[in-house]
């Protein structure tokens, strides 16, 4: 009998085909929010599950899915999955690193440039029909060339954002748990602590994973360390920033503005966030190019197929599951 695979939401066809060849695929919903109770009911009896960052997988859900062997995440960030609980239950967890690195770094750069050069504000003015022509003192913005870039979490995506800065001639400061000789050697990047980075960067770009340690990494105190002329960019995970503290800092002009792709309580926004022209907002589109999503679909499907067969998946988050003898 073919194993039952629960797919939270449809993914690109290349991935769907791989899953259909490996099992009986049941899809949760076409789009929108799949609430936890609903997910647990619909996924009942499944052996493998493929989820997106929009479906939190808690221990309570796992308890209702005793036949589950593996969870494949359609994304690199797996903060929404209780990995420790999965490991205790012998359930493998896998993700999709690398294939989305460049796409997400591009979005960080889109936000850096949009914030600095007031791109969205300018577009709104043009559409309003109120533009009255070129003026020497209108729409003055912040330059990017030669300014300091601060990368918080110079892993795959953070390092890629740093590399893309080469053409902008930017001094780079970064944080990471371990030194990154490659970007130090090739880009002259300097590893510093977070207060040093916040005090010196003109653009602070966040790239650390969300965990209990990094939740609210940027709060009122950290925002107060930033230059008044600096922007903060978040393409990692919303809860890294205390969103209310961010609204307050922008409102009080304690920072120059921000560019966000991710939010503390997606899909809701903290009241006030949409009130400022120097806040640029995107709907969590970091990995959102068709090429990237197709690569993610293949990688996520390959991971799931391996787990269904009892093998360690190519991109395993909890390899210890496969080191233990299976009961
Ligand atoms: P990665 O390669 O693992 O890089 C993470 C970086 O953060 C590393 O430099 C790591 O340091 C550092 N770090 C980890 N935990 C830390 C901690 N507790 N304190 C300080 N630094 C810490 O991950 P990635 O592939 O670049 O992805 C980063 C994040 O981007 C993902 O977790 C995901 O949440 C987010 N993301 C968002 C989108 C989107 O659609 N907007 C798309 C893709 C990814 P070490 O290198 O020293 O370990």
mmCIF file with all atom_site columns, N, CA and C and ligand atoms in Angstrom, residues 76-79 97-98 100-101 104 152-158 175-178 180 207-211 213-214 235-237 261-262 284-287, ligand 1:
data_model
loop_
_atom_site.group_PDB
_atom_site.id
_atom_site.type_symbol
_atom_site.label_atom_id
_atom_site.label_alt_id
_atom_site.label_comp_id
_atom_site.label_asym_id
_atom_site.label_entity_id
_atom_site.label_seq_id
_atom_site.pdbx_PDB_ins_code
_atom_site.Cartn_x
_atom_site.Cartn_y
_atom_site.Cartn_z
_atom_site.occupancy
_atom_site.B_iso_or_equiv
_atom_site.pdbx_formal_charge
_atom_site.auth_seq_id
_atom_site.auth_comp_id
_atom_site.auth_asym_id
_atom_site.auth_atom_id
_atom_site.pdbx_PDB_model_num
ATOM   1   N N   . UNK A 1 76  ? 13.769 27.254 4.444  1.00 0.00 ? 76  UNK A N   1
ATOM   2   C CA  . UNK A 1 76  ? 14.982 26.936 5.225  1.00 0.00 ? 76  UNK A CA  1
ATOM   3   C C   . UNK A 1 76  ? 14.740 27.153 6.714  1.00 0.00 ? 76  UNK A C   1
ATOM   4   N N   . UNK A 1 77  ? 13.920 28.163 7.076  1.00 0.00 ? 77  UNK A N   1
ATOM   5   C CA  . UNK A 1 77  ? 13.640 28.474 8.484  1.00 0.00 ? 77  UNK A CA  1
ATOM   6   C C   . UNK A 1 77  ? 12.611 27.500 9.026  1.00 0.00 ? 77  UNK A C   1
ATOM   7   N N   . UNK A 1 78  ? 12.950 26.833 10.139 1.00 0.00 ? 78  UNK A N   1
ATOM   8   C CA  . UNK A 1 78  ? 12.036 25.796 10.670 1.00 0.00 ? 78  UNK A CA  1
ATOM   9   C C   . UNK A 1 78  ? 11.622 26.108 12.105 1.00 0.00 ? 78  UNK A C   1
ATOM   10  N N   . UNK A 1 79  ? 11.593 27.388 12.447 1.00 0.00 ? 79  UNK A N   1
ATOM   11  C CA  . UNK A 1 79  ? 11.222 27.801 13.800 1.00 0.00 ? 79  UNK A CA  1
ATOM   12  C C   . UNK A 1 79  ? 9.777  27.457 14.148 1.00 0.00 ? 79  UNK A C   1
ATOM   13  N N   . UNK A 1 97  ? 17.710 24.471 2.379  1.00 0.00 ? 97  UNK A N   1
ATOM   14  C CA  . UNK A 1 97  ? 18.731 25.525 2.380  1.00 0.00 ? 97  UNK A CA  1
ATOM   15  C C   . UNK A 1 97  ? 19.331 25.770 0.993  1.00 0.00 ? 97  UNK A C   1
ATOM   16  N N   . UNK A 1 98  ? 20.084 26.818 0.860  1.00 0.00 ? 98  UNK A N   1
ATOM   17  C CA  . UNK A 1 98  ? 20.909 27.165 -0.321 1.00 0.00 ? 98  UNK A CA  1
ATOM   18  C C   . UNK A 1 98  ? 20.103 27.607 -1.547 1.00 0.00 ? 98  UNK A C   1
ATOM   19  N N   . UNK A 1 100 ? 17.387 28.949 -1.939 1.00 0.00 ? 100 UNK A N   1
ATOM   20  C CA  . UNK A 1 100 ? 16.665 30.224 -1.836 1.00 0.00 ? 100 UNK A CA  1
ATOM   21  C C   . UNK A 1 100 ? 17.546 31.376 -1.376 1.00 0.00 ? 100 UNK A C   1
ATOM   22  N N   . UNK A 1 101 ? 18.842 31.111 -1.244 1.00 0.00 ? 101 UNK A N   1
ATOM   23  C CA  . UNK A 1 101 ? 19.751 32.125 -0.690 1.00 0.00 ? 101 UNK A CA  1
ATOM   24  C C   . UNK A 1 101 ? 19.781 33.393 -1.550 1.00 0.00 ? 101 UNK A C   1
ATOM   25  N N   . UNK A 1 104 ? 16.433 35.421 -1.669 1.00 0.00 ? 104 UNK A N   1
ATOM   26  C CA  . UNK A 1 104 ? 16.132 36.161 -0.430 1.00 0.00 ? 104 UNK A CA  1
ATOM   27  C C   . UNK A 1 104 ? 17.080 37.356 -0.279 1.00 0.00 ? 104 UNK A C   1
ATOM   28  N N   . UNK A 1 152 ? 23.473 41.152 10.363 1.00 0.00 ? 152 UNK A N   1
ATOM   29  C CA  . UNK A 1 152 ? 23.254 40.431 11.618 1.00 0.00 ? 152 UNK A CA  1
ATOM   30  C C   . UNK A 1 152 ? 22.966 38.967 11.259 1.00 0.00 ? 152 UNK A C   1
ATOM   31  N N   . UNK A 1 153 ? 23.993 38.126 11.413 1.00 0.00 ? 153 UNK A N   1
ATOM   32  C CA  . UNK A 1 153 ? 23.859 36.706 11.053 1.00 0.00 ? 153 UNK A CA  1
ATOM   33  C C   . UNK A 1 153 ? 24.389 36.452 9.657  1.00 0.00 ? 153 UNK A C   1
ATOM   34  N N   . UNK A 1 154 ? 25.737 36.444 9.552  1.00 0.00 ? 154 UNK A N   1
ATOM   35  C CA  . UNK A 1 154 ? 26.352 36.261 8.225  1.00 0.00 ? 154 UNK A CA  1
ATOM   36  C C   . UNK A 1 154 ? 26.475 34.777 7.895  1.00 0.00 ? 154 UNK A C   1
ATOM   37  N N   . UNK A 1 155 ? 25.331 34.118 7.752  1.00 0.00 ? 155 UNK A N   1
ATOM   38  C CA  . UNK A 1 155 ? 25.300 32.732 7.290  1.00 0.00 ? 155 UNK A CA  1
ATOM   39  C C   . UNK A 1 155 ? 25.173 32.737 5.779  1.00 0.00 ? 155 UNK A C   1
ATOM   40  N N   . UNK A 1 156 ? 24.356 31.798 5.254  1.00 0.00 ? 156 UNK A N   1
ATOM   41  C CA  . UNK A 1 156 ? 24.217 31.710 3.788  1.00 0.00 ? 156 UNK A CA  1
ATOM   42  C C   . UNK A 1 156 ? 23.644 33.001 3.202  1.00 0.00 ? 156 UNK A C   1
ATOM   43  N N   . UNK A 1 157 ? 22.471 33.434 3.703  1.00 0.00 ? 157 UNK A N   1
ATOM   44  C CA  . UNK A 1 157 ? 21.808 34.599 3.103  1.00 0.00 ? 157 UNK A CA  1
ATOM   45  C C   . UNK A 1 157 ? 22.544 35.889 3.469  1.00 0.00 ? 157 UNK A C   1
ATOM   46  N N   . UNK A 1 158 ? 22.924 36.028 4.740  1.00 0.00 ? 158 UNK A N   1
ATOM   47  C CA  . UNK A 1 158 ? 23.632 37.236 5.169  1.00 0.00 ? 158 UNK A CA  1
ATOM   48  C C   . UNK A 1 158 ? 24.910 37.439 4.372  1.00 0.00 ? 158 UNK A C   1
ATOM   49  N N   . UNK A 1 175 ? 27.766 40.142 12.378 1.00 0.00 ? 175 UNK A N   1
ATOM   50  C CA  . UNK A 1 175 ? 27.768 39.279 13.550 1.00 0.00 ? 175 UNK A CA  1
ATOM   51  C C   . UNK A 1 175 ? 27.498 37.856 13.076 1.00 0.00 ? 175 UNK A C   1
ATOM   52  N N   . UNK A 1 176 ? 28.007 36.902 13.816 1.00 0.00 ? 176 UNK A N   1
ATOM   53  C CA  . UNK A 1 176 ? 27.732 35.467 13.605 1.00 0.00 ? 176 UNK A CA  1
ATOM   54  C C   . UNK A 1 176 ? 28.330 34.773 14.804 1.00 0.00 ? 176 UNK A C   1
ATOM   55  N N   . UNK A 1 177 ? 27.887 33.532 15.041 1.00 0.00 ? 177 UNK A N   1
ATOM   56  C CA  . UNK A 1 177 ? 28.446 32.822 16.189 1.00 0.00 ? 177 UNK A CA  1
ATOM   57  C C   . UNK A 1 177 ? 29.896 32.441 15.935 1.00 0.00 ? 177 UNK A C   1
ATOM   58  N N   . UNK A 1 178 ? 30.249 32.205 14.657 1.00 0.00 ? 178 UNK A N   1
ATOM   59  C CA  . UNK A 1 178 ? 31.637 31.845 14.322 1.00 0.00 ? 178 UNK A CA  1
ATOM   60  C C   . UNK A 1 178 ? 32.137 32.807 13.243 1.00 0.00 ? 178 UNK A C   1
ATOM   61  N N   . UNK A 1 180 ? 33.714 34.357 9.815  1.00 0.00 ? 180 UNK A N   1
ATOM   62  C CA  . UNK A 1 180 ? 33.500 33.992 8.409  1.00 0.00 ? 180 UNK A CA  1
ATOM   63  C C   . UNK A 1 180 ? 34.696 34.480 7.590  1.00 0.00 ? 180 UNK A C   1
ATOM   64  N N   . UNK A 1 207 ? 19.530 38.467 9.443  1.00 0.00 ? 207 UNK A N   1
ATOM   65  C CA  . UNK A 1 207 ? 19.559 37.150 8.766  1.00 0.00 ? 207 UNK A CA  1
ATOM   66  C C   . UNK A 1 207 ? 19.761 35.983 9.722  1.00 0.00 ? 207 UNK A C   1
ATOM   67  N N   . UNK A 1 208 ? 19.481 36.179 11.024 1.00 0.00 ? 208 UNK A N   1
ATOM   68  C CA  . UNK A 1 208 ? 19.608 35.055 11.962 1.00 0.00 ? 208 UNK A CA  1
ATOM   69  C C   . UNK A 1 208 ? 18.303 34.265 11.974 1.00 0.00 ? 208 UNK A C   1
ATOM   70  N N   . UNK A 1 209 ? 18.379 32.965 12.265 1.00 0.00 ? 209 UNK A N   1
ATOM   71  C CA  . UNK A 1 209 ? 17.134 32.193 12.394 1.00 0.00 ? 209 UNK A CA  1
ATOM   72  C C   . UNK A 1 209 ? 16.377 32.630 13.651 1.00 0.00 ? 209 UNK A C   1
ATOM   73  N N   . UNK A 1 210 ? 15.083 32.394 13.676 1.00 0.00 ? 210 UNK A N   1
ATOM   74  C CA  . UNK A 1 210 ? 14.291 32.681 14.876 1.00 0.00 ? 210 UNK A CA  1
ATOM   75  C C   . UNK A 1 210 ? 14.409 31.508 15.844 1.00 0.00 ? 210 UNK A C   1
ATOM   76  N N   . UNK A 1 211 ? 14.736 31.832 17.097 1.00 0.00 ? 211 UNK A N   1
ATOM   77  C CA  . UNK A 1 211 ? 14.815 30.806 18.148 1.00 0.00 ? 211 UNK A CA  1
ATOM   78  C C   . UNK A 1 211 ? 14.484 31.504 19.463 1.00 0.00 ? 211 UNK A C   1
ATOM   79  N N   . UNK A 1 213 ? 16.510 32.197 21.668 1.00 0.00 ? 213 UNK A N   1
ATOM   80  C CA  . UNK A 1 213 ? 17.610 33.155 21.903 1.00 0.00 ? 213 UNK A CA  1
ATOM   81  C C   . UNK A 1 213 ? 17.470 34.420 21.076 1.00 0.00 ? 213 UNK A C   1
ATOM   82  N N   . UNK A 1 214 ? 16.902 34.321 19.889 1.00 0.00 ? 214 UNK A N   1
ATOM   83  C CA  . UNK A 1 214 ? 16.901 35.481 18.982 1.00 0.00 ? 214 UNK A CA  1
ATOM   84  C C   . UNK A 1 214 ? 15.553 36.217 18.930 1.00 0.00 ? 214 UNK A C   1
ATOM   85  N N   . UNK A 1 235 ? 14.462 40.454 6.476  1.00 0.00 ? 235 UNK A N   1
ATOM   86  C CA  . UNK A 1 235 ? 13.956 39.419 5.555  1.00 0.00 ? 235 UNK A CA  1
ATOM   87  C C   . UNK A 1 235 ? 14.096 38.042 6.202  1.00 0.00 ? 235 UNK A C   1
ATOM   88  N N   . UNK A 1 236 ? 14.323 38.004 7.531  1.00 0.00 ? 236 UNK A N   1
ATOM   89  C CA  . UNK A 1 236 ? 14.540 36.700 8.191  1.00 0.00 ? 236 UNK A CA  1
ATOM   90  C C   . UNK A 1 236 ? 13.226 36.201 8.805  1.00 0.00 ? 236 UNK A C   1
ATOM   91  N N   . UNK A 1 237 ? 12.932 36.617 10.028 1.00 0.00 ? 237 UNK A N   1
ATOM   92  C CA  . UNK A 1 237 ? 11.664 36.250 10.665 1.00 0.00 ? 237 UNK A CA  1
ATOM   93  C C   . UNK A 1 237 ? 11.172 37.445 11.480 1.00 0.00 ? 237 UNK A C   1
ATOM   94  N N   . UNK A 1 261 ? 10.023 42.240 5.187  1.00 0.00 ? 261 UNK A N   1
ATOM   95  C CA  . UNK A 1 261 ? 9.393  41.192 4.372  1.00 0.00 ? 261 UNK A CA  1
ATOM   96  C C   . UNK A 1 261 ? 8.635  40.229 5.278  1.00 0.00 ? 261 UNK A C   1
ATOM   97  N N   . UNK A 1 262 ? 8.917  40.306 6.582  1.00 0.00 ? 262 UNK A N   1
ATOM   98  C CA  . UNK A 1 262 ? 8.353  39.354 7.548  1.00 0.00 ? 262 UNK A CA  1
ATOM   99  C C   . UNK A 1 262 ? 7.866  40.120 8.774  1.00 0.00 ? 262 UNK A C   1
ATOM   100 N N   . UNK A 1 284 ? 6.130  38.766 2.643  1.00 0.00 ? 284 UNK A N   1
ATOM   101 C CA  . UNK A 1 284 ? 6.940  37.554 2.859  1.00 0.00 ? 284 UNK A CA  1
ATOM   102 C C   . UNK A 1 284 ? 7.251  36.850 1.520  1.00 0.00 ? 284 UNK A C   1
ATOM   103 N N   . UNK A 1 285 ? 8.021  37.546 0.695  1.00 0.00 ? 285 UNK A N   1
ATOM   104 C CA  . UNK A 1 285 ? 8.295  37.046 -0.659 1.00 0.00 ? 285 UNK A CA  1
ATOM   105 C C   . UNK A 1 285 ? 9.767  36.684 -0.880 1.00 0.00 ? 285 UNK A C   1
ATOM   106 N N   . UNK A 1 286 ? 10.530 36.546 0.225  1.00 0.00 ? 286 UNK A N   1
ATOM   107 C CA  . UNK A 1 286 ? 11.972 36.322 0.092  1.00 0.00 ? 286 UNK A CA  1
ATOM   108 C C   . UNK A 1 286 ? 12.358 35.284 -0.953 1.00 0.00 ? 286 UNK A C   1
ATOM   109 N N   . UNK A 1 287 ? 11.763 34.103 -0.885 1.00 0.00 ? 287 UNK A N   1
ATOM   110 C CA  . UNK A 1 287 ? 12.137 33.030 -1.819 1.00 0.00 ? 287 UNK A CA  1
ATOM   111 C C   . UNK A 1 287 ? 11.263 33.026 -3.070 1.00 0.00 ? 287 UNK A C   1
HETATM 112 P P1  . LIG B 2 .   ? 22.127 30.207 8.104  1.00 0.00 ? 1   LIG B P1  1
HETATM 113 O O1  . LIG B 2 .   ? 23.031 29.929 6.957  1.00 0.00 ? 1   LIG B O1  1
HETATM 114 O O2  . LIG B 2 .   ? 21.967 29.165 9.155  1.00 0.00 ? 1   LIG B O2  1
HETATM 115 O O3  . LIG B 2 .   ? 22.609 31.579 8.768  1.00 0.00 ? 1   LIG B O3  1
HETATM 116 C C1  . LIG B 2 .   ? 22.196 32.009 10.015 1.00 0.00 ? 1   LIG B C1  1
HETATM 117 C C2  . LIG B 2 .   ? 23.244 32.931 10.625 1.00 0.00 ? 1   LIG B C2  1
HETATM 118 O O4  . LIG B 2 .   ? 22.778 33.352 11.910 1.00 0.00 ? 1   LIG B O4  1
HETATM 119 C C3  . LIG B 2 .   ? 24.602 32.280 10.863 1.00 0.00 ? 1   LIG B C3  1
HETATM 120 O O5  . LIG B 2 .   ? 25.617 33.207 10.580 1.00 0.00 ? 1   LIG B O5  1
HETATM 121 C C4  . LIG B 2 .   ? 24.597 31.946 12.344 1.00 0.00 ? 1   LIG B C4  1
HETATM 122 O O6  . LIG B 2 .   ? 25.896 31.965 12.906 1.00 0.00 ? 1   LIG B O6  1
HETATM 123 C C5  . LIG B 2 .   ? 23.771 33.074 12.906 1.00 0.00 ? 1   LIG B C5  1
HETATM 124 N N1  . LIG B 2 .   ? 23.094 32.684 14.150 1.00 0.00 ? 1   LIG B N1  1
HETATM 125 C C6  . LIG B 2 .   ? 22.358 31.573 14.356 1.00 0.00 ? 1   LIG B C6  1
HETATM 126 N N2  . LIG B 2 .   ? 21.869 31.560 15.620 1.00 0.00 ? 1   LIG B N2  1
HETATM 127 C C7  . LIG B 2 .   ? 22.315 32.672 16.201 1.00 0.00 ? 1   LIG B C7  1
HETATM 128 C C8  . LIG B 2 .   ? 22.173 33.209 17.506 1.00 0.00 ? 1   LIG B C8  1
HETATM 129 N N3  . LIG B 2 .   ? 21.469 32.582 18.458 1.00 0.00 ? 1   LIG B N3  1
HETATM 130 N N4  . LIG B 2 .   ? 22.762 34.402 17.759 1.00 0.00 ? 1   LIG B N4  1
HETATM 131 C C9  . LIG B 2 .   ? 23.485 35.032 16.803 1.00 0.00 ? 1   LIG B C9  1
HETATM 132 N N5  . LIG B 2 .   ? 23.648 34.570 15.543 1.00 0.00 ? 1   LIG B N5  1
HETATM 133 C C10 . LIG B 2 .   ? 23.087 33.404 15.256 1.00 0.00 ? 1   LIG B C10 1
HETATM 134 O O7  . LIG B 2 .   ? 20.653 30.516 7.596  1.00 0.00 ? 1   LIG B O7  1
HETATM 135 P P2  . LIG B 2 .   ? 20.198 31.141 6.183  1.00 0.00 ? 1   LIG B P2  1
HETATM 136 O O8  . LIG B 2 .   ? 20.029 30.069 5.179  1.00 0.00 ? 1   LIG B O8  1
HETATM 137 O O9  . LIG B 2 .   ? 21.101 32.291 5.867  1.00 0.00 ? 1   LIG B O9  1
HETATM 138 O O10 . LIG B 2 .   ? 18.728 31.661 6.582  1.00 0.00 ? 1   LIG B O10 1
HETATM 139 C C11 . LIG B 2 .   ? 18.552 32.619 7.607  1.00 0.00 ? 1   LIG B C11 1
HETATM 140 C C12 . LIG B 2 .   ? 17.093 32.811 7.936  1.00 0.00 ? 1   LIG B C12 1
HETATM 141 O O11 . LIG B 2 .   ? 16.448 33.536 6.889  1.00 0.00 ? 1   LIG B O11 1
HETATM 142 C C13 . LIG B 2 .   ? 16.256 31.517 8.021  1.00 0.00 ? 1   LIG B C13 1
HETATM 143 O O12 . LIG B 2 .   ? 16.368 30.916 9.289  1.00 0.00 ? 1   LIG B O12 1
HETATM 144 C C14 . LIG B 2 .   ? 14.862 31.982 7.738  1.00 0.00 ? 1   LIG B C14 1
HETATM 145 O O13 . LIG B 2 .   ? 14.184 32.247 8.939  1.00 0.00 ? 1   LIG B O13 1
HETATM 146 C C15 . LIG B 2 .   ? 15.060 33.290 6.957  1.00 0.00 ? 1   LIG B C15 1
HETATM 147 N N6  . LIG B 2 .   ? 14.525 33.220 5.573  1.00 0.00 ? 1   LIG B N6  1
HETATM 148 C C16 . LIG B 2 .   ? 13.491 34.040 5.210  1.00 0.00 ? 1   LIG B C16 1
HETATM 149 C C17 . LIG B 2 .   ? 13.009 34.009 3.914  1.00 0.00 ? 1   LIG B C17 1
HETATM 150 C C18 . LIG B 2 .   ? 11.888 34.908 3.482  1.00 0.00 ? 1   LIG B C18 1
HETATM 151 O O14 . LIG B 2 .   ? 11.058 34.475 2.692  1.00 0.00 ? 1   LIG B O14 1
HETATM 152 N N7  . LIG B 2 .   ? 11.857 36.137 3.898  1.00 0.00 ? 1   LIG B N7  1
HETATM 153 C C19 . LIG B 2 .   ? 13.562 33.130 2.980  1.00 0.00 ? 1   LIG B C19 1
HETATM 154 C C20 . LIG B 2 .   ? 14.623 32.301 3.375  1.00 0.00 ? 1   LIG B C20 1
HETATM 155 C C21 . LIG B 2 .   ? 15.098 32.357 4.677  1.00 0.00 ? 1   LIG B C21 1
HETATM 156 P P3  . LIG B 2 .   ? 26.957 30.776 12.572 1.00 0.00 ? 1   LIG B P3  1
HETATM 157 O O15 . LIG B 2 .   ? 27.151 30.815 11.078 1.00 0.00 ? 1   LIG B O15 1
HETATM 158 O O16 . LIG B 2 .   ? 28.187 31.142 13.275 1.00 0.00 ? 1   LIG B O16 1
HETATM 159 O O17 . LIG B 2 .   ? 26.301 29.506 13.014 1.00 0.00 ? 1   LIG B O17 1
#
